[in-house]
CSV table of C-alpha atoms in Angstrom, one decimal:
chain,number,residue,atom,x,y,z
J,14,MET,CA,60.8,-47.7,169.6
J,15,GLU,CA,62.7,-51.1,169.2
J,16,GLN,CA,60.7,-52.5,167.4
J,17,ILE,CA,60.8,-49.5,165.2
J,18,LEU,CA,63.7,-49.7,164.6
J,19,GLU,CA,64.0,-53.3,163.6
J,20,PRO,CA,65.8,-54.5,160.6
J,21,GLY,CA,63.3,-56.5,159.0
J,22,ARG,CA,60.6,-53.0,159.4
J,23,ILE,CA,63.2,-50.6,158.0
J,24,THR,CA,63.8,-53.1,155.5
J,25,ALA,CA,59.9,-53.3,154.5
J,26,GLU,CA,60.0,-49.3,154.6
J,27,LEU,CA,63.1,-49.0,152.0
J,28,GLN,CA,61.2,-51.1,149.9
J,29,VAL,CA,58.4,-49.6,149.8
J,30,ALA,CA,59.2,-45.8,148.9
J,31,ALA,CA,61.6,-47.7,146.4
J,32,ASP,CA,59.1,-49.2,144.6
J,33,TRP,CA,56.6,-46.5,144.9
J,34,LEU,CA,60.3,-45.1,143.1
J,35,LEU,CA,60.1,-47.5,140.1
J,36,GLN,CA,56.6,-47.0,139.5
J,37,ASN,CA,55.9,-43.5,139.6
J,38,VAL,CA,59.6,-41.7,139.2
J,39,ALA,CA,62.0,-44.4,137.2
J,40,ASN,CA,59.1,-44.9,134.7
J,41,PRO,CA,60.2,-44.6,131.4
J,42,TRP,CA,56.5,-43.1,130.6
J,43,THR,CA,58.2,-40.0,133.5
J,44,LEU,CA,61.3,-39.7,132.9
J,45,LEU,CA,59.9,-39.7,128.6
J,46,GLN,CA,57.8,-36.5,130.3
J,47,VAL,CA,60.9,-35.2,132.2
J,48,VAL,CA,63.3,-35.4,128.4
J,49,LEU,CA,60.5,-33.8,126.6
J,50,LEU,CA,59.6,-30.8,129.6
J,51,VAL,CA,63.8,-29.5,128.9
J,52,LEU,CA,63.8,-30.4,125.2
J,53,LEU,CA,60.9,-28.2,124.7
J,54,PHE,CA,61.5,-25.8,126.6
J,55,GLY,CA,64.5,-25.2,124.7
J,56,LEU,CA,63.0,-25.6,122.0
J,57,SER,CA,60.5,-22.3,123.0
J,58,VAL,CA,63.2,-20.0,124.4
J,59,LEU,CA,65.1,-20.6,120.8
J,60,ALA,CA,61.8,-20.3,118.3
J,61,ALA,CA,60.5,-16.8,121.1
J,62,ARG,CA,64.3,-15.3,120.6
J,63,ARG,CA,63.9,-15.6,116.9
J,64,LEU,CA,60.6,-14.4,117.0
J,65,ARG,CA,60.3,-11.3,119.7
J,66,PRO,CA,61.9,-8.4,117.5
J,67,ALA,CA,59.6,-8.6,115.1
J,68,LEU,CA,56.6,-9.3,117.0
J,69,ALA,CA,57.5,-6.3,119.1
J,70,ALA,CA,58.1,-4.2,115.4
J,71,ARG,CA,54.6,-5.3,114.9
J,72,ILE,CA,53.8,-3.3,118.3
J,73,GLU,CA,54.6,-0.6,117.6
J,74,LYS,CA,53.3,0.0,114.3
J,75,THR,CA,50.0,-1.1,115.5
J,76,LYS,CA,47.4,2.0,116.5
J,77,VAL,CA,46.8,0.0,119.9
J,78,PRO,CA,43.9,1.1,122.1
J,79,PRO,CA,45.4,3.4,125.3
J,80,ARG,CA,43.0,0.4,127.5
J,81,PHE,CA,45.1,-2.4,125.9
J,82,SER,CA,48.5,-0.4,125.4
J,83,ALA,CA,49.3,-2.7,128.4
J,84,LEU,CA,48.7,-5.5,127.6
J,85,ALA,CA,50.0,-5.0,123.5
J,86,ARG,CA,53.6,-5.0,125.8
J,87,ALA,CA,53.1,-7.9,128.0
J,88,LEU,CA,53.2,-9.8,125.3
J,89,PRO,CA,57.0,-10.7,123.7
J,90,GLN,CA,57.5,-11.0,127.8
J,91,VAL,CA,55.3,-13.7,127.9
J,92,LEU,CA,56.0,-14.9,124.1
J,93,THR,CA,58.4,-17.9,125.2
J,94,PRO,CA,56.1,-19.5,127.9
J,95,LEU,CA,53.3,-19.3,124.9
J,96,ILE,CA,55.4,-21.4,122.8
J,97,TYR,CA,56.4,-23.5,125.4
J,98,LEU,CA,52.6,-24.1,125.9
J,99,LEU,CA,51.8,-24.8,122.0
J,100,LEU,CA,54.9,-27.8,122.4
J,101,LEU,CA,53.1,-28.7,125.6
J,102,TRP,CA,50.3,-29.4,124.3
J,103,LEU,CA,50.6,-30.8,120.8
J,104,ALA,CA,52.9,-32.6,122.5
J,105,ILE,CA,50.0,-34.1,125.1
J,106,ALA,CA,48.2,-34.6,122.7
J,107,ALA,CA,50.2,-36.9,120.6
J,108,ILE,CA,50.9,-39.1,123.3
J,109,GLN,CA,46.9,-39.2,123.7
J,110,GLN,CA,46.7,-40.5,120.8
J,111,SER,CA,49.0,-42.8,120.6
J,112,THR,CA,48.9,-44.3,124.4
J,113,TRP,CA,46.5,-44.7,128.0
J,114,PRO,CA,46.0,-40.9,128.3
J,115,SER,CA,47.7,-41.4,132.6
J,116,ARG,CA,50.7,-41.4,131.0
J,117,SER,CA,50.9,-37.4,129.8
J,118,TYR,CA,50.0,-36.4,133.7
J,119,LEU,CA,53.1,-34.5,134.4
J,120,LEU,CA,52.8,-33.1,131.0
J,121,GLY,CA,49.8,-31.7,131.9
J,122,VAL,CA,49.9,-31.2,135.5
J,123,VAL,CA,52.9,-28.5,133.5
J,124,ALA,CA,50.6,-27.1,131.2
J,125,SER,CA,47.9,-26.6,133.1
J,126,LEU,CA,49.9,-24.3,135.9
J,127,LEU,CA,51.6,-22.6,133.0
J,128,THR,CA,48.6,-21.9,131.4
J,129,ALA,CA,46.7,-20.4,134.8
J,130,TRP,CA,49.8,-19.0,135.1
J,131,VAL,CA,49.8,-17.0,131.3
J,132,VAL,CA,45.8,-15.3,131.6
J,133,ILE,CA,46.7,-14.4,135.4
J,134,ARG,CA,49.3,-12.1,134.2
J,135,LEU,CA,47.7,-11.4,130.7
J,136,VAL,CA,44.3,-10.2,132.9
J,137,THR,CA,46.4,-8.9,135.3
J,138,THR,CA,48.1,-6.3,132.6
J,139,PHE,CA,44.9,-4.2,133.6
J,140,VAL,CA,45.8,-3.1,136.9
J,141,ARG,CA,47.4,0.0,136.9
J,142,ASN,CA,48.8,-0.1,140.3
J,143,PRO,CA,51.7,-2.4,140.2
J,144,ALA,CA,52.1,-3.8,143.4
J,145,LEU,CA,48.1,-4.7,143.2
J,146,ALA,CA,48.8,-6.6,139.9
J,147,LYS,CA,52.1,-8.7,141.4
J,148,THR,CA,50.1,-8.9,144.6
J,149,LEU,CA,47.0,-10.2,142.4
J,150,ALA,CA,48.5,-12.4,139.8
J,151,PHE,CA,50.5,-13.8,143.1
J,152,CYS,CA,46.6,-14.8,145.1
J,153,ALA,CA,45.6,-16.4,141.9
J,154,TRP,CA,48.2,-18.2,140.5
J,155,THR,CA,48.6,-19.4,144.5
J,156,ILE,CA,45.1,-20.4,144.1
J,157,ALA,CA,44.5,-21.9,140.1
J,158,ALA,CA,47.8,-24.7,141.5
J,159,LEU,CA,46.5,-25.7,144.1
J,160,ASN,CA,43.4,-26.4,142.5
J,161,ILE,CA,45.1,-28.5,139.6
J,162,THR,CA,47.1,-30.5,142.3
J,163,GLU,CA,44.2,-31.2,144.6
J,164,LEU,CA,45.6,-29.9,147.4
J,165,LEU,CA,43.7,-26.7,147.4
J,166,ASP,CA,41.3,-28.9,149.7
J,167,PRO,CA,43.5,-29.8,152.3
J,168,THR,CA,44.8,-26.4,152.4
J,169,VAL,CA,41.6,-24.4,153.2
J,170,ALA,CA,41.4,-27.1,156.0
J,171,LEU,CA,44.8,-26.4,157.5
J,172,LEU,CA,44.3,-23.2,157.3
J,173,ASP,CA,40.4,-23.2,158.4
J,174,SER,CA,41.6,-24.8,162.0
J,175,LEU,CA,44.1,-22.4,162.7
J,176,ALA,CA,41.7,-20.3,164.8
J,177,ILE,CA,41.0,-18.4,167.5
J,178,SER,CA,38.0,-17.5,169.6
J,179,PHE,CA,36.7,-14.0,170.5
J,180,GLY,CA,33.3,-15.2,172.4
J,181,ASP,CA,30.9,-15.6,169.6
J,182,LEU,CA,33.2,-14.4,167.0
J,183,ARG,CA,36.2,-17.2,165.4
J,184,ILE,CA,39.0,-15.3,163.2
J,185,SER,CA,40.5,-18.2,161.7
J,186,LEU,CA,43.9,-18.1,159.4
J,187,LEU,CA,41.0,-18.9,156.5
J,188,THR,CA,39.4,-16.6,157.5
J,189,VAL,CA,42.4,-13.4,157.1
J,190,VAL,CA,43.3,-14.6,153.6
J,191,LYS,CA,40.1,-14.7,152.5
J,192,GLY,CA,38.8,-10.8,153.8
J,193,MET,CA,42.5,-9.5,152.4
J,194,LEU,CA,41.8,-11.2,149.3
J,195,THR,CA,38.3,-9.5,148.7
J,196,LEU,CA,38.8,-6.7,150.6
J,197,ALA,CA,42.1,-5.9,147.8
J,198,LEU,CA,40.1,-7.8,144.6
J,199,LEU,CA,36.4,-5.2,146.3
J,200,LEU,CA,39.1,-1.4,147.2
J,201,TRP,CA,40.9,-2.1,143.3
J,202,ALA,CA,37.3,-2.5,141.3
J,203,ALA,CA,35.8,-0.1,143.6
J,204,SER,CA,38.5,2.6,142.9
J,205,ALA,CA,38.5,1.6,139.3
J,206,LEU,CA,34.9,1.8,139.5
J,207,SER,CA,35.5,6.1,140.5
J,208,ARG,CA,38.3,6.9,137.7
J,209,PHE,CA,35.6,5.8,135.6
J,210,LEU,CA,32.7,7.9,137.3
J,211,GLU,CA,34.7,11.0,137.2
J,212,GLY,CA,35.6,10.8,134.0
J,213,ARG,CA,32.1,11.1,132.7
J,214,ILE,CA,31.2,13.1,135.2
J,215,SER,CA,34.1,15.3,134.4
J,216,ARG,CA,32.3,15.6,131.1
J,217,VAL,CA,29.4,16.9,132.4
J,218,PRO,CA,29.5,20.6,130.9
J,219,ASP,CA,26.4,22.0,132.8
J,220,LEU,CA,28.6,21.4,135.9
J,221,THR,CA,30.9,23.6,137.8
J,222,PRO,CA,34.4,21.8,138.6
J,223,SER,CA,33.3,23.0,142.0
J,224,VAL,CA,30.5,20.2,141.9
J,225,GLN,CA,32.8,17.9,139.4
J,226,VAL,CA,35.0,17.6,142.1
J,227,LEU,CA,32.8,17.3,145.2
J,228,LEU,CA,30.8,14.5,143.4
J,229,GLY,CA,33.9,12.7,142.4
J,230,LYS,CA,35.0,13.1,146.0
J,231,LEU,CA,32.0,11.2,147.8
J,232,LEU,CA,31.6,7.7,145.1
J,233,LYS,CA,35.4,7.6,145.2
J,234,ILE,CA,33.9,7.6,149.8
J,235,THR,CA,30.8,5.8,149.5
J,236,LEU,CA,32.4,2.7,146.7
J,237,ILE,CA,35.0,2.5,149.6
J,238,ALA,CA,33.2,2.6,152.0
J,239,LEU,CA,31.0,0.1,150.7
J,240,ALA,CA,34.5,-2.5,149.9
J,241,VAL,CA,35.1,-2.6,153.1
J,242,VAL,CA,31.9,-3.5,154.4
J,243,ILE,CA,31.3,-5.9,151.9
J,244,ALA,CA,34.6,-8.1,152.4
J,245,LEU,CA,34.2,-8.3,156.4
J,246,ASN,CA,30.4,-9.9,155.9
J,247,SER,CA,31.6,-11.9,152.8
J,248,VAL,CA,33.7,-13.7,155.4
J,249,GLY,CA,31.1,-13.9,158.1
J,250,ILE,CA,31.5,-11.7,160.6
J,251,ASP,CA,29.2,-9.2,162.4
J,252,LEU,CA,30.4,-5.2,162.5
J,253,THR,CA,27.6,-5.2,165.5
J,254,ALA,CA,30.0,-7.2,167.1
J,255,LEU,CA,33.0,-4.7,166.3
J,256,ALA,CA,31.0,-1.5,167.2
J,257,LEU,CA,32.4,-0.9,171.0
J,258,PHE,CA,36.1,-2.1,169.8
J,259,SER,CA,35.6,-0.3,167.0
J,260,GLY,CA,34.5,3.2,169.8
J,261,ALA,CA,37.5,3.1,171.7
J,262,ILE,CA,39.9,3.0,169.0
J,263,GLY,CA,37.4,5.8,167.0
J,264,VAL,CA,37.4,7.9,170.3
J,265,GLY,CA,41.8,7.7,170.1
J,266,ILE,CA,41.8,7.8,166.5
J,267,GLY,CA,39.2,10.5,166.4
J,268,PHE,CA,42.1,13.1,168.3
J,269,GLY,CA,45.5,12.8,167.1
J,270,LEU,CA,44.2,13.4,163.8
J,271,GLN,CA,41.9,16.3,164.1
J,272,LYS,CA,43.8,18.6,161.1
J,273,VAL,CA,43.1,15.8,159.2
J,274,VAL,CA,39.5,15.5,159.9
J,275,SER,CA,40.1,19.7,160.2
J,276,ASN,CA,40.8,19.8,156.4
J,277,LEU,CA,38.3,16.9,155.4
J,278,ILE,CA,35.8,18.9,156.1
J,279,SER,CA,37.7,22.5,154.8
J,280,GLY,CA,37.9,20.8,151.4
J,281,VAL,CA,33.9,19.6,151.0
J,282,ILE,CA,33.2,23.3,152.4
J,283,LEU,CA,35.6,24.8,149.5
J,284,LEU,CA,33.3,22.2,146.7
J,285,LEU,CA,30.0,22.8,148.4
J,286,ASP,CA,30.3,26.9,148.5
J,287,LYS,CA,32.7,27.7,146.2
J,288,SER,CA,34.7,29.5,147.5
J,289,ILE,CA,38.0,27.9,145.4
J,290,LYS,CA,37.8,25.8,143.0
J,291,PRO,CA,40.6,24.9,140.6
J,292,GLY,CA,42.1,27.9,137.9
J,293,ASP,CA,41.1,30.1,140.0
J,294,VAL,CA,43.7,32.4,140.3
J,295,ILE,CA,44.5,32.8,144.5
J,296,GLU,CA,46.4,35.3,146.7
J,297,LEU,CA,47.1,33.1,150.8
J,298,GLU,CA,50.0,35.3,152.5
J,299,GLU,CA,53.4,35.5,149.6
J,300,THR,CA,52.1,33.0,147.1
J,301,PHE,CA,50.6,34.0,144.6
J,302,GLY,CA,50.0,31.0,141.6
J,303,TRP,CA,46.5,28.9,140.4
J,304,ILE,CA,44.6,26.4,141.4
J,305,SER,CA,45.7,23.1,139.6
J,306,SER,CA,43.7,20.7,141.6
J,307,LEU,CA,41.8,21.0,145.2
J,308,GLY,CA,42.4,17.4,147.5
J,309,ALA,CA,40.9,15.3,149.9
J,310,ARG,CA,43.5,17.5,152.9
J,311,TYR,CA,45.0,19.7,150.6
J,312,VAL,CA,44.9,22.4,147.2
J,313,SER,CA,47.8,21.9,145.0
J,314,VAL,CA,48.6,25.6,144.0
J,315,VAL,CA,51.2,26.3,140.6
J,316,THR,CA,53.3,29.5,140.9
J,317,ARG,CA,54.4,31.2,137.9
J,318,ASP,CA,58.4,30.4,138.9
J,319,GLY,CA,56.8,25.9,138.5
J,320,LYS,CA,56.5,25.7,142.7
J,321,GLU,CA,54.1,23.9,143.5
J,322,TYR,CA,52.5,24.3,147.1
J,323,LEU,CA,50.0,21.8,148.9
J,324,ILE,CA,48.1,24.5,151.6
J,325,PRO,CA,46.3,22.5,153.4
J,326,ASN,CA,42.4,22.9,153.6
J,327,GLU,CA,42.0,24.9,156.5
J,328,ASP,CA,44.1,27.3,155.7
J,329,LEU,CA,41.8,28.7,152.7
J,330,ILE,CA,38.6,28.7,155.5
J,331,THR,CA,40.4,29.9,157.6
J,332,GLN,CA,42.8,32.7,156.7
J,333,ARG,CA,42.8,35.6,154.3
J,334,VAL,CA,42.8,34.4,150.6
J,335,VAL,CA,43.1,37.4,147.4
J,336,ASN,CA,41.0,35.1,145.0
J,337,TRP,CA,41.2,36.8,141.2
J,338,SER,CA,38.9,34.3,139.5
J,339,PHE,CA,36.0,34.3,141.8
J,340,SER,CA,33.0,35.9,139.7
J,341,ASP,CA,35.0,37.5,136.7
J,342,GLU,CA,38.2,36.9,135.7
J,343,LEU,CA,38.7,40.6,134.6
J,344,VAL,CA,41.8,41.7,136.9
J,345,ARG,CA,42.2,45.3,137.1
J,346,MET,CA,46.1,46.2,137.0
J,347,GLU,CA,47.8,49.8,137.4
J,348,ILE,CA,51.6,51.6,137.0
J,349,THR,CA,52.1,55.2,138.1
J,350,PHE,CA,54.5,56.9,136.0
J,351,GLY,CA,55.4,60.6,136.3
J,352,VAL,CA,56.5,63.0,132.9
J,353,SER,CA,57.9,66.9,133.2
J,354,TYR,CA,55.8,70.3,133.2
J,355,ASP,CA,56.5,71.0,129.7
J,356,CYS,CA,54.1,68.0,128.5
J,357,ASP,CA,51.3,68.9,127.6
J,358,PRO,CA,49.1,67.0,130.4
J,359,HIS,CA,46.4,66.4,127.7
J,360,GLU,CA,48.4,64.2,125.5
J,361,VAL,CA,49.5,62.5,128.1
J,362,ARG,CA,47.3,60.8,128.8
J,363,ARG,CA,46.0,60.0,125.6
J,364,ILE,CA,49.5,58.5,124.4
J,365,ALA,CA,49.6,56.5,127.7
J,366,ARG,CA,45.7,55.2,127.3
J,367,GLU,CA,47.0,53.9,123.4
J,368,ALA,CA,50.5,52.7,124.5
J,369,ALA,CA,48.9,50.5,127.6
J,370,ALA,CA,45.8,48.6,124.7
J,371,LYS,CA,48.6,47.6,122.9
J,372,PRO,CA,50.0,43.9,124.3
J,373,LYS,CA,48.1,41.6,123.2
J,374,ARG,CA,47.1,40.1,127.1
J,375,VAL,CA,45.7,43.7,128.1
J,376,SER,CA,41.4,42.8,127.6
J,377,GLN,CA,39.8,46.1,124.4
J,378,GLN,CA,36.5,45.3,126.1
J,379,THR,CA,37.3,48.1,129.4
J,380,PRO,CA,40.4,50.3,127.7
J,381,PRO,CA,42.6,51.7,130.2
J,382,VAL,CA,42.5,55.1,131.5
J,383,CYS,CA,45.0,57.2,133.1
J,384,HIS,CA,44.7,60.0,134.9
J,385,LEU,CA,46.6,62.4,136.7
J,386,THR,CA,46.7,61.9,140.2
J,387,GLY,CA,49.1,65.0,141.8
J,388,PHE,CA,51.8,67.9,141.0
J,389,GLY,CA,54.7,67.0,142.2
J,390,ASP,CA,57.9,67.9,143.3
J,391,SER,CA,59.8,67.6,139.6
J,392,SER,CA,57.3,65.7,137.9
J,393,LEU,CA,53.3,65.8,136.6
J,394,ASP,CA,52.6,61.5,138.1
J,395,PHE,CA,49.7,60.5,136.7
J,396,VAL,CA,48.0,56.8,136.8
J,397,LEU,CA,47.9,54.0,133.9
J,398,ARG,CA,45.0,51.4,134.7
J,399,PHE,CA,44.3,48.4,132.2
J,400,TRP,CA,42.4,45.7,132.5
J,401,ILE,CA,43.1,41.2,131.5
J,402,LEU,CA,41.6,38.8,131.8
J,403,ASP,CA,44.2,36.0,132.6
J,404,PRO,CA,45.6,36.9,136.0
J,405,GLN,CA,47.1,33.5,135.7
J,406,GLY,CA,49.4,34.1,132.5
J,407,GLY,CA,51.3,36.3,135.3
J,408,VAL,CA,50.9,40.1,136.4
J,409,ALA,CA,54.7,41.7,136.4
J,410,ASN,CA,55.5,39.9,133.6
J,411,ILE,CA,52.7,42.8,131.3
J,412,LYS,CA,53.4,45.0,133.7
J,413,GLY,CA,56.6,45.1,132.0
J,414,GLU,CA,55.4,44.9,128.4
J,415,VAL,CA,53.1,48.0,129.2
J,416,LEU,CA,55.8,49.9,130.7
J,417,LEU,CA,58.2,49.2,127.4
J,418,ALA,CA,54.8,50.8,125.5
J,419,VAL,CA,54.8,53.7,127.3
J,420,TRP,CA,58.3,54.4,127.3
J,421,ASP,CA,58.1,53.9,123.5
J,422,ALA,CA,54.7,57.0,123.1
J,423,PHE,CA,57.2,58.7,124.9
J,424,LYS,CA,60.3,58.3,122.8
J,425,GLU,CA,58.2,59.2,119.4
J,426,ASN,CA,56.0,61.7,121.5
J,427,GLY,CA,59.0,63.6,122.4
J,428,ILE,CA,57.8,62.5,126.2
J,429,GLU,CA,60.5,63.8,129.0
J,430,ILE,CA,60.6,61.8,131.6
J,431,PRO,CA,61.9,64.1,134.3
J,432,TYR,CA,64.8,62.6,136.6
J,433,PRO,CA,64.8,64.1,140.0
J,434,HIS,CA,66.2,67.2,140.8
J,435,ARG,CA,67.2,69.5,144.0
J,436,GLN,CA,68.4,73.6,144.0
J,437,VAL,CA,70.6,74.7,147.0
J,438,ILE,CA,70.3,78.1,147.4
J,439,VAL,CA,73.1,79.8,149.2
J,440,LYS,CA,72.0,82.8,151.8
J,441,GLU,CA,75.5,83.7,152.9
J,442,PRO,CA,79.1,83.9,151.0
J,443,VAL,CA,80.7,80.6,152.0
J,444,GLN,CA,84.7,81.2,152.7
J,445,ILE,CA,86.7,78.2,151.3
J,446,ALA,CA,89.5,77.0,152.8
J,447,GLY,CA,92.5,76.8,150.7
J,448,GLY,CA,91.8,78.4,147.7
J,449,ALA,CA,93.4,79.3,144.5
J,450,SER,CA,96.7,81.6,145.2
J,451,SER,CA,98.0,84.5,143.7
J,452,PRO,CA,99.3,84.6,140.8
J,453,GLU,CA,102.2,86.2,142.0
J,454,GLY,CA,102.6,83.8,144.4
């Protein structure tokens, strides 16, 4: 300790540090590069401020394909780095032509870092998930920056030295980082590929909607499982070493996720037996609407009032479901009415059938029918039946249209819809108290 605190040694160390600063930092060429970095950055900011509105207007007028729309929107945002990068490379070329290439080292490092950032920023615009895009951009630029500054190998060695062992299984911090990066990249690739394949499957006319959804879900699950397995194998993790551990965890998770697994299996069954498919109109308890999508865990049912019900797949398997368009979209509706006994029932039937056929949604392939169902207390009772081909368009509205058409037709033809009435028969005289007084009184 006394040797470390010797004045001569301290002075020598300070002198070494001062010499390094004078040689590497206070060097005229280093100071020139710092001034150039600041000056060129200011010029790039001013130039981008003038050019950005014109570039944005040009992009808006140009018809950009949907897949490149995110890239086009990102160009005005990276205009300043692009101009700065161009000026840096021009400055580097000028210095290397006039003096030693080593005297532009700082400019070259900054230009390389900025080039890597711009390229990564533009490439990640093709990733739809914003969080995933930012994560990939950060990881890629960190690796590029370490490589450019020649710190990648020391960093890798440091991360690999921080490790723990479980028997023959050795897990280091480097293994965890590589596994997470590989898994994120493979999951993104699996999701992108599954979306592409689902789009291609949905355009195959020979496949029913339920089969299209089933194939899409199976492909997505298979690709994600493959991504996880490949990611684990890529970092050297033997899956057999995790068999016992994963089995114990699997039993516990299985008890906790019984409903989730039940809904998953129920969803597969619904797709296989084709009892429920997108576009069907169903009625479950008090819910009536059409199916907009089939999920892995639930079915989305949209009602006429705009509400969207997420019904678990298990409920569609275990409960009674009315599918209005299971085998045929032709659905029969009926309304009841009564007319006066003074009307001709044959004429009433004809007029009612003609009136029911006027609304556009009523099917003309199967004409409406009208039957006399009984002799009521104050009216002749009829039932009018008609068919529609679009139950997803609503039921109450088409019934209202038919009733209005029948009402108008009855008014035109003088057919009366009677009011209920009752006749009271008094068998004995009734004495009314407080009757009218006599004229004399």
